[in-house]
Coordinates of C-alpha atoms and ligand atoms in Angstrom, one line a residue:
X16 CA 30.0 22.8 37.3
X17 CA 28.6 26.1 38.2
X18 CA 29.5 27.7 34.8
X19 CA 28.0 24.8 32.9
X20 CA 24.8 25.0 34.9
X21 CA 24.6 28.8 34.3
X22 CA 25.2 28.3 30.5
X23 CA 22.5 25.7 30.4
X24 CA 20.1 27.9 32.3
X25 CA 20.8 30.8 30.0
X26 CA 20.4 28.6 26.9
X27 CA 17.1 27.2 28.2
X28 CA 15.9 30.8 28.8
X29 CA 17.0 31.8 25.4
X30 CA 15.3 28.9 23.7
X31 CA 12.0 29.2 25.6
X32 CA 11.8 32.9 24.8
X33 CA 12.8 32.3 21.2
X34 CA 11.8 29.6 18.8
X35 CA 11.4 26.3 20.5
X36 CA 8.1 25.1 21.7
X37 CA 7.3 21.8 23.4
X38 CA 4.6 19.5 22.0
X39 CA 3.5 16.1 23.3
X40 CA 2.3 13.6 20.6
X41 CA 0.3 10.6 21.8
X42 CA -0.5 8.0 19.1
X43 CA -2.2 4.7 18.6
X44 CA -2.9 2.4 15.6
X45 CA -4.7 -0.8 14.7
X46 CA -6.9 -0.6 17.7
X47 CA -9.3 -3.0 16.1
X48 CA -12.2 -2.4 18.5
X49 CA -10.3 -3.5 21.6
X50 CA -12.4 -1.1 23.8
X51 CA -12.2 -3.2 27.0
X52 CA -9.1 -3.6 29.1
X53 CA -8.2 -7.3 28.6
X54 CA -4.8 -8.8 29.4
X55 CA -2.2 -7.2 27.3
X56 CA -4.7 -4.7 25.8
X57 CA -5.1 -1.3 27.5
X58 CA -8.7 -0.6 26.6
X59 CA -10.0 2.8 25.7
X60 CA -10.5 4.0 29.3
X61 CA -6.8 3.7 30.2
X62 CA -5.7 5.4 26.9
X63 CA -8.2 8.2 27.7
X64 CA -6.8 8.6 31.2
X65 CA -3.3 9.0 29.7
X66 CA -4.6 11.7 27.3
X67 CA -6.5 13.5 30.1
X68 CA -3.4 13.5 32.4
X69 CA -1.1 14.6 29.6
X70 CA -3.4 17.5 28.6
X71 CA -3.7 18.6 32.3
X72 CA 0.1 18.7 32.6
X73 CA 1.1 20.1 29.2
X74 CA 0.2 23.1 27.2
X75 CA 0.4 21.5 23.8
X76 CA -0.7 18.0 23.1
X77 CA -1.6 16.3 19.8
X78 CA -3.4 12.9 19.9
X79 CA -3.5 10.8 16.7
X80 CA -4.7 7.4 15.5
X81 CA -3.3 5.8 12.4
X82 CA -6.3 3.8 11.3
X83 CA -8.0 0.3 11.6
X84 CA -9.9 1.5 14.7
X85 CA -12.6 -1.1 14.1
X86 CA -13.1 -4.8 13.4
X87 CA -11.7 -7.3 16.0
X88 CA -14.3 -7.7 18.7
X89 CA -18.0 -8.6 19.0
X90 CA -19.1 -5.0 19.8
X91 CA -17.4 -3.8 16.7
X92 CA -18.7 -6.6 14.5
X93 CA -22.3 -6.6 15.8
X94 CA -22.7 -2.9 15.5
X95 CA -20.6 -2.5 12.3
X96 CA -17.8 -0.5 13.9
X97 CA -20.0 2.5 14.9
X98 CA -19.7 2.2 18.7
X99 CA -15.9 2.1 18.5
X100 CA -15.9 5.7 17.3
X101 CA -18.4 6.7 19.9
X102 CA -16.0 5.4 22.5
X103 CA -12.8 6.7 20.9
X104 CA -14.4 10.2 21.0
X105 CA -13.8 10.1 24.8
X106 CA -10.1 9.5 24.3
X107 CA -9.8 13.0 22.8
X108 CA -8.2 12.4 19.4
X109 CA -7.3 15.4 17.3
X110 CA -7.3 13.4 14.1
X111 CA -7.3 9.8 12.7
X112 CA -6.4 8.1 9.5
X113 CA -8.7 5.7 7.7
X114 CA -7.3 2.2 7.6
X115 CA -8.2 -0.7 5.3
X116 CA -10.5 -2.3 7.9
X117 CA -12.6 0.8 8.0
X118 CA -13.9 -0.6 4.6
X119 CA -15.0 -3.9 6.1
X120 CA -18.7 -3.0 6.0
X121 CA -18.4 -1.2 2.6
X122 CA -17.0 2.3 2.0
X123 CA -20.4 3.9 2.4
X124 CA -20.4 3.2 6.1
X125 CA -17.3 5.4 6.5
X126 CA -19.7 8.4 6.2
X127 CA -21.4 7.1 9.3
X128 CA -18.1 6.8 11.2
X129 CA -17.4 10.4 10.2
X130 CA -20.7 11.5 11.6
X131 CA -20.1 9.7 14.9
X132 CA -16.4 10.6 15.3
X133 CA -15.9 14.0 16.9
X134 CA -12.4 14.2 15.3
X135 CA -11.7 14.2 11.5
X136 CA -10.9 11.0 9.7
X137 CA -8.2 12.0 7.2
X138 CA -7.4 10.4 3.9
X139 CA -5.6 12.0 1.0
X140 CA -5.6 9.1 -1.4
X141 CA -8.8 7.1 -1.1
X142 CA -11.6 7.8 -3.6
X143 CA -15.2 6.8 -4.0
X144 CA -16.4 5.6 -7.4
X145 CA -17.1 9.1 -8.8
X146 CA -13.8 10.5 -7.6
X147 CA -14.9 12.1 -4.4
X148 CA -12.4 11.8 -1.5
X149 CA -13.4 9.2 1.2
X150 CA -12.9 10.8 4.5
X151 CA -13.4 14.3 6.1
X152 CA -10.4 15.8 4.4
X153 CA -7.0 14.9 2.9
X154 CA -5.3 17.0 5.6
X155 CA -5.8 19.4 8.4
X156 CA -3.9 22.4 9.6
X157 CA -4.1 23.3 13.3
X158 CA -2.5 25.9 15.5
X159 CA -1.6 24.2 18.8
X160 CA -0.5 26.9 21.2
X161 CA 1.6 28.7 18.6
X162 CA 2.8 25.7 16.6
X163 CA 1.2 25.4 13.2
X164 CA 0.8 21.7 12.4
X165 CA -0.2 20.0 9.2
X166 CA -1.6 16.5 9.6
X167 CA -2.0 14.5 6.4
X168 CA -3.9 11.1 6.3
X169 CA -2.7 8.3 4.0
X170 CA -3.8 4.7 3.3
X171 CA -2.0 1.9 1.5
X172 CA -2.8 1.7 -2.2
X173 CA -2.8 -2.1 -1.7
X174 CA -6.1 -1.7 0.0
X175 CA -8.3 -3.1 -2.8
X176 CA -6.4 -6.4 -2.6
X177 CA -7.0 -6.8 1.1
X178 CA -10.6 -5.7 1.6
X179 CA -13.9 -7.4 0.9
X180 CA -15.0 -6.4 -2.6
X181 CA -18.6 -6.3 -1.3
X182 CA -19.7 -2.7 -0.9
X183 CA -16.4 -1.5 -2.2
X184 CA -16.9 -1.7 -5.9
X185 CA -15.3 1.0 -7.9
X186 CA -13.3 2.7 -5.2
X187 CA -9.7 3.6 -5.9
X188 CA -6.5 4.6 -4.2
X189 CA -3.8 7.0 -5.4
X190 CA -0.1 6.2 -4.9
X191 CA 0.8 7.6 -1.5
X192 CA 4.2 9.0 -2.5
X193 CA 2.9 11.1 -5.4
X194 CA 0.1 12.5 -3.4
X195 CA 2.3 13.3 -0.4
X196 CA 5.1 14.9 -2.3
X197 CA 2.7 17.5 -3.8
X198 CA 1.0 18.2 -0.5
X199 CA 4.2 18.5 1.5
X200 CA 5.8 21.0 -0.9
X201 CA 2.5 23.0 -0.9
X202 CA 2.1 23.0 2.9
X203 CA 5.7 23.2 4.1
X204 CA 6.1 27.0 3.8
X205 CA 2.8 27.6 5.8
X206 CA 3.5 25.3 8.8
X207 CA 6.0 24.5 11.5
X208 CA 5.5 20.8 11.5
X209 CA 4.3 18.2 9.0
X210 CA 2.9 15.0 10.5
X211 CA 1.6 12.1 8.4
X212 CA -0.9 9.7 10.0
X213 CA -0.3 6.7 7.8
X214 CA -1.9 3.4 7.3
X215 CA 0.8 2.0 5.1
X216 CA 3.0 -0.2 7.2
X217 CA 6.3 0.4 8.8
X218 CA 8.6 -0.6 5.9
X219 CA 6.6 1.5 3.5
X220 CA 6.6 4.4 5.9
X221 CA 10.4 4.3 6.2
X222 CA 10.5 4.2 2.4
X223 CA 8.2 7.1 2.1
X224 CA 10.4 9.1 4.5
X225 CA 13.4 8.4 2.4
X226 CA 11.6 9.4 -0.8
X227 CA 9.7 12.5 0.2
X228 CA 11.6 15.3 1.8
X229 CA 10.0 17.7 4.3
X230 CA 8.0 15.3 6.6
X231 CA 8.8 15.7 10.2
X232 CA 6.9 12.8 11.7
X233 CA 5.1 9.7 10.4
X234 CA 2.7 8.2 12.9
X235 CA 2.3 4.8 11.3
X236 CA 0.1 1.8 11.4
X237 CA -1.1 -1.3 9.4
X238 CA 1.9 -3.6 9.8
X239 CA 1.2 -3.9 13.6
X240 CA 4.9 -3.1 14.3
X241 CA 6.3 -2.6 17.7
X242 CA 8.6 0.3 17.1
X243 CA 10.2 0.6 20.5
X244 CA 12.4 3.6 19.7
X245 CA 11.4 6.2 17.1
X246 CA 13.3 5.6 13.9
X247 CA 15.0 8.4 12.1
X248 CA 15.1 8.3 8.3
X249 CA 16.8 11.4 6.9
X250 CA 15.1 14.3 8.7
X251 CA 11.9 12.3 9.4
X252 CA 10.9 10.4 12.5
X253 CA 8.9 7.2 12.0
X254 CA 6.9 5.6 14.8
X255 CA 4.3 2.9 15.3
X256 CA 2.7 1.5 18.5
X257 CA 2.2 -2.2 17.8
X258 CA -1.6 -3.1 17.7
X259 CA -4.8 -3.6 19.8
X260 CA -3.7 -1.0 22.4
X261 CA -0.9 -3.2 23.8
X262 CA 1.1 0.0 23.7
X263 CA 0.5 3.7 23.3
X264 CA 3.1 6.0 21.6
X265 CA 4.2 9.0 23.7
X266 CA 6.6 11.5 22.2
X267 CA 8.0 14.8 23.5
X268 CA 9.0 17.2 20.8
X269 CA 10.7 20.5 20.7
X270 CA 9.5 22.3 17.6
X271 CA 11.3 25.1 16.0
X272 CA 8.6 27.6 15.2
X273 CA 11.1 29.9 13.5
X274 CA 12.8 27.5 11.0
X275 CA 10.1 24.8 11.2
X276 CA 10.8 21.2 12.0
X277 CA 11.6 19.1 15.1
X278 CA 14.6 20.2 17.1
X279 CA 14.5 17.4 19.6
X280 CA 12.4 14.3 20.0
X281 CA 12.3 12.0 23.0
X282 CA 10.0 9.1 24.0
X283 CA 8.7 5.9 22.6
X284 CA 6.0 3.4 23.7
X285 CA 4.2 3.1 27.0
X286 CA 3.1 -0.5 27.6
X287 CA -0.5 -1.0 28.6
X288 CA 0.3 -2.0 32.2
X289 CA 2.1 1.3 32.8
X290 CA -0.9 3.5 31.7
X291 CA -2.9 5.3 34.4
X292 CA -6.0 3.5 35.7
X293 CA -9.0 3.7 33.3
X294 CA -11.1 6.8 33.1
X295 CA -14.4 5.9 34.9
X296 CA -16.7 7.6 32.4
X297 CA -15.1 5.8 29.5
X298 CA -15.2 2.5 31.5
X299 CA -18.9 3.0 32.0
X300 CA -19.6 3.5 28.3
X301 CA -17.4 0.5 27.4
X302 CA -19.3 -1.6 30.0
X303 CA -22.6 -0.5 28.6
X304 CA -21.6 -1.6 25.1
X305 CA -20.1 -4.9 26.3
X306 CA -23.2 -5.8 28.2
X307 CA -25.2 -5.6 24.9
X308 CA -23.1 -8.5 23.5
X309 CA -22.2 -10.4 26.7
X310 CA -25.2 -12.7 26.6
X311 CA -24.3 -13.9 23.2
X312 CA -20.5 -14.2 23.4
X313 CA -19.5 -14.7 27.0
X314 CA -20.5 -18.3 27.0
X315 CA -17.9 -21.0 27.6
X316 CA -17.6 -23.5 24.7
X317 CA -14.4 -25.4 25.6
X318 CA -11.3 -25.3 27.7
X319 CA -7.7 -25.7 26.7
X320 CA -4.7 -26.8 28.8
X321 CA -2.3 -24.6 26.8
X322 CA -2.2 -21.6 24.5
X323 CA -2.3 -21.8 20.7
X324 CA -0.6 -19.2 18.5
X325 CA -1.8 -18.3 15.0
X326 CA 0.5 -20.7 13.3
X327 CA -0.9 -23.6 15.3
X328 CA -4.4 -22.4 14.9
X329 CA -4.3 -22.2 11.1
X330 CA -4.3 -26.0 10.4
X331 CA -6.9 -26.6 13.1
X332 CA -9.3 -24.0 11.6
X333 CA -8.6 -25.4 8.1
X334 CA -9.5 -28.9 9.2
X335 CA -12.8 -27.6 10.6
X336 CA -13.6 -25.8 7.3
X337 CA -12.8 -29.0 5.4
X338 CA -15.1 -31.1 7.6
X339 CA -17.9 -28.5 7.4
X340 CA -17.7 -28.4 3.6
X341 CA -16.9 -32.1 3.2
X342 CA -13.9 -31.2 1.0
X343 CA -10.4 -32.5 0.6
X344 CA -8.9 -29.7 2.6
X345 CA -9.6 -26.3 4.0
X346 CA -7.8 -23.0 3.4
X347 CA -7.8 -20.4 6.1
X348 CA -5.8 -17.3 5.3
X349 CA -3.3 -16.3 8.1
X350 CA -4.4 -12.6 7.7
X351 CA -7.9 -13.7 8.7
X352 CA -6.9 -15.2 12.0
X353 CA -7.2 -12.1 14.2
X354 CA -6.4 -13.5 17.7
X355 CA -4.8 -16.4 19.5
X356 CA -6.3 -18.8 22.0
X357 CA -4.9 -18.7 25.5
X358 CA -4.8 -21.4 28.1
X359 CA -8.0 -21.8 30.1
X360 CA -11.7 -21.6 29.3
X361 CA -12.6 -20.8 25.7
X362 CA -15.7 -18.6 25.2
X363 CA -17.6 -17.8 22.0
X364 CA -16.0 -14.3 22.4
X365 CA -12.6 -15.8 21.6
X366 CA -13.9 -17.2 18.4
X367 CA -15.5 -13.8 17.6
X368 CA -12.1 -12.2 18.2
X369 CA -10.4 -14.8 15.9
X370 CA -13.1 -14.2 13.1
X371 CA -14.6 -10.8 13.6
X372 CA -15.4 -10.2 10.0
X373 CA -18.6 -12.3 9.6
X374 CA -17.3 -14.1 6.6
X375 CA -19.4 -17.0 5.3
X376 CA -18.4 -20.6 4.6
X377 CA -17.7 -21.3 0.9
X378 CA -16.3 -24.0 -1.3
X379 CA -13.8 -22.8 -3.9
X380 CA -13.2 -25.0 -6.9
X381 CA -10.2 -24.3 -9.2
X382 CA -7.2 -25.9 -10.8
X383 CA -4.0 -26.5 -8.8
X384 CA -2.0 -23.7 -10.4
X385 CA -4.6 -21.1 -9.6
X386 CA -5.1 -22.5 -6.1
X387 CA -1.3 -22.1 -5.5
X388 CA -1.5 -18.5 -6.6
X389 CA -4.4 -17.8 -4.3
X390 CA -2.6 -19.3 -1.3
X391 CA 0.7 -17.6 -2.2
X392 CA -1.0 -14.2 -2.6
X393 CA -1.6 -14.3 1.1
X394 CA 2.2 -14.7 1.6
X395 CA 1.8 -18.3 2.7
X396 CA 5.0 -20.2 2.1
X397 CA 3.9 -23.5 3.5
X398 CA 5.3 -26.7 2.1
X399 CA 1.7 -27.8 1.5
X400 CA 1.6 -25.5 -1.6
X401 CA 4.3 -27.8 -3.1
X402 CA 2.0 -30.8 -2.9
X403 CA -0.7 -29.2 -5.1
X404 CA -0.6 -30.5 -8.7
X405 CA -1.0 -27.7 -11.3
X406 CA -3.4 -29.6 -13.7
X407 CA -5.6 -31.2 -11.1
X408 CA -9.0 -29.7 -10.0
X409 CA -9.4 -29.0 -6.3
X410 CA -12.4 -28.1 -4.1
X411 CA -11.5 -26.5 -0.8
X412 CA -13.5 -25.2 2.1
X413 CA -12.6 -21.6 2.8
X414 CA -14.2 -18.2 3.7
X415 CA -16.1 -15.7 1.6
X416 CA -13.3 -13.2 1.8
X417 CA -10.9 -15.5 0.0
X418 CA -13.7 -16.6 -2.3
X419 CA -14.5 -13.0 -3.4
X420 CA -10.9 -12.0 -3.8
X421 CA -10.1 -15.1 -5.8
X422 CA -13.1 -14.5 -8.0
X423 CA -12.1 -10.9 -8.6
X424 CA -8.6 -11.7 -9.6
X425 CA -9.0 -15.1 -11.4
X426 CA -12.6 -14.8 -12.8
X427 CA -13.9 -17.8 -14.5
X428 CA -11.0 -20.0 -13.4
X429 CA -12.6 -20.1 -10.0
X430 CA -16.1 -21.3 -8.9
X431 CA -17.3 -20.2 -5.5
X432 CA -20.3 -21.7 -3.8
X433 CA -21.5 -19.9 -0.6
X434 CA -22.9 -22.2 2.1
X435 CA -24.8 -19.4 3.7
X436 CA -23.5 -20.0 7.2
X437 CA -21.0 -17.9 9.1
X438 CA -17.5 -19.3 9.4
X439 CA -17.6 -18.1 13.0
X440 CA -20.7 -20.2 13.8
X441 CA -19.1 -23.2 12.1
X442 CA -16.0 -22.8 14.3
X443 CA -18.1 -22.2 17.5
X444 CA -20.3 -25.3 16.9
X445 CA -17.4 -27.5 16.1
X446 CA -15.3 -26.5 19.0
X447 CA -18.3 -26.7 21.4
X448 CA -18.9 -30.3 20.2
X449 CA -15.3 -31.5 19.8
X450 CA -13.0 -29.2 21.8
X451 CA -9.8 -27.9 20.3
Ligands
ZN23 ZN1 -4.5 -2.2 8.2

């Protein structure tokens, strides 16, 4: 016993005087404007409190966000995402990735987010129409208490297919793997640690780790995946912290500053309820922003005796769109349903959270074969697609996002007529009058 203890004390002394340095990494992703603490969602103030506490107790801390910070709540939507960065500044991030939803108000507004954010928004593979990089930089090298860390930002090259084309004409995305391989081999000799903040999705991130050697850690996002235990792929650790701040990632690393790389990694996710109480200053700023929207959204419109998940909500929302457009049926893409409805009073805010994008109501007319493709593109495998006849013409009530994407892909095969009203308002009015 004694001998073992002595050996371990000696080893610890040896390590700490030599090459190994500890580093805490805190990470979030797909926050989607959930600034206020609400049920399962931590809110910015509690995340900020964790960061503050961690920085007070540890010499080296790195705080990262993997993108989609905005779009999901009334404050985000009404003020086009800008206040979210103002609030996230108080969390104390070192860097963030740009996610697909940062393009929701057109790519030009990302410049405004960059101005407001006091931390760099990184993206190595997103390009404006004339080839300029969108974002502050592709990567960043920082010395954190003697550890040299490279942080590289990446976004899915599937982004053009999942963002509104409006305000995003002519932008392009390079293949993440190619871009990353070149950057990693150039940076590896200069740094102790390579971290990728990635808005690609968990499966793609694991794939990337298996294809590109030399990455130490991928802080992921986009797929909203609850990665309870960090996943090891070759020499790379891959993590992701669910979505909307239900969890915060917390990793303790021992970094080898002689050879480079992670010698040891511990940690995982902290659930919102286990975070320290909210930082009062952040709470005050969140409250100030929330008060600016409260009058409009904190109004009860219905009450429900049970909760509804997204699969249950989809046909209900589609029926409302069909009624509003007086069409055969409605189509509401599952990816556009951004929240659930929980038992109890339903307020306009809940509908804002379900439809934060501000899409308008449209009718879409096309042949059955094209309609099937439009619906299947959204990974919808409902039996209802089988009932559509290829050669028949259909007019469906849907949203302007689906209308614009369909027009972009199928051109003249699709006719879209915009009704000039917000889908959200249609839903609120219908639910107010008829309940759920
Ligand atoms: Zn995303």
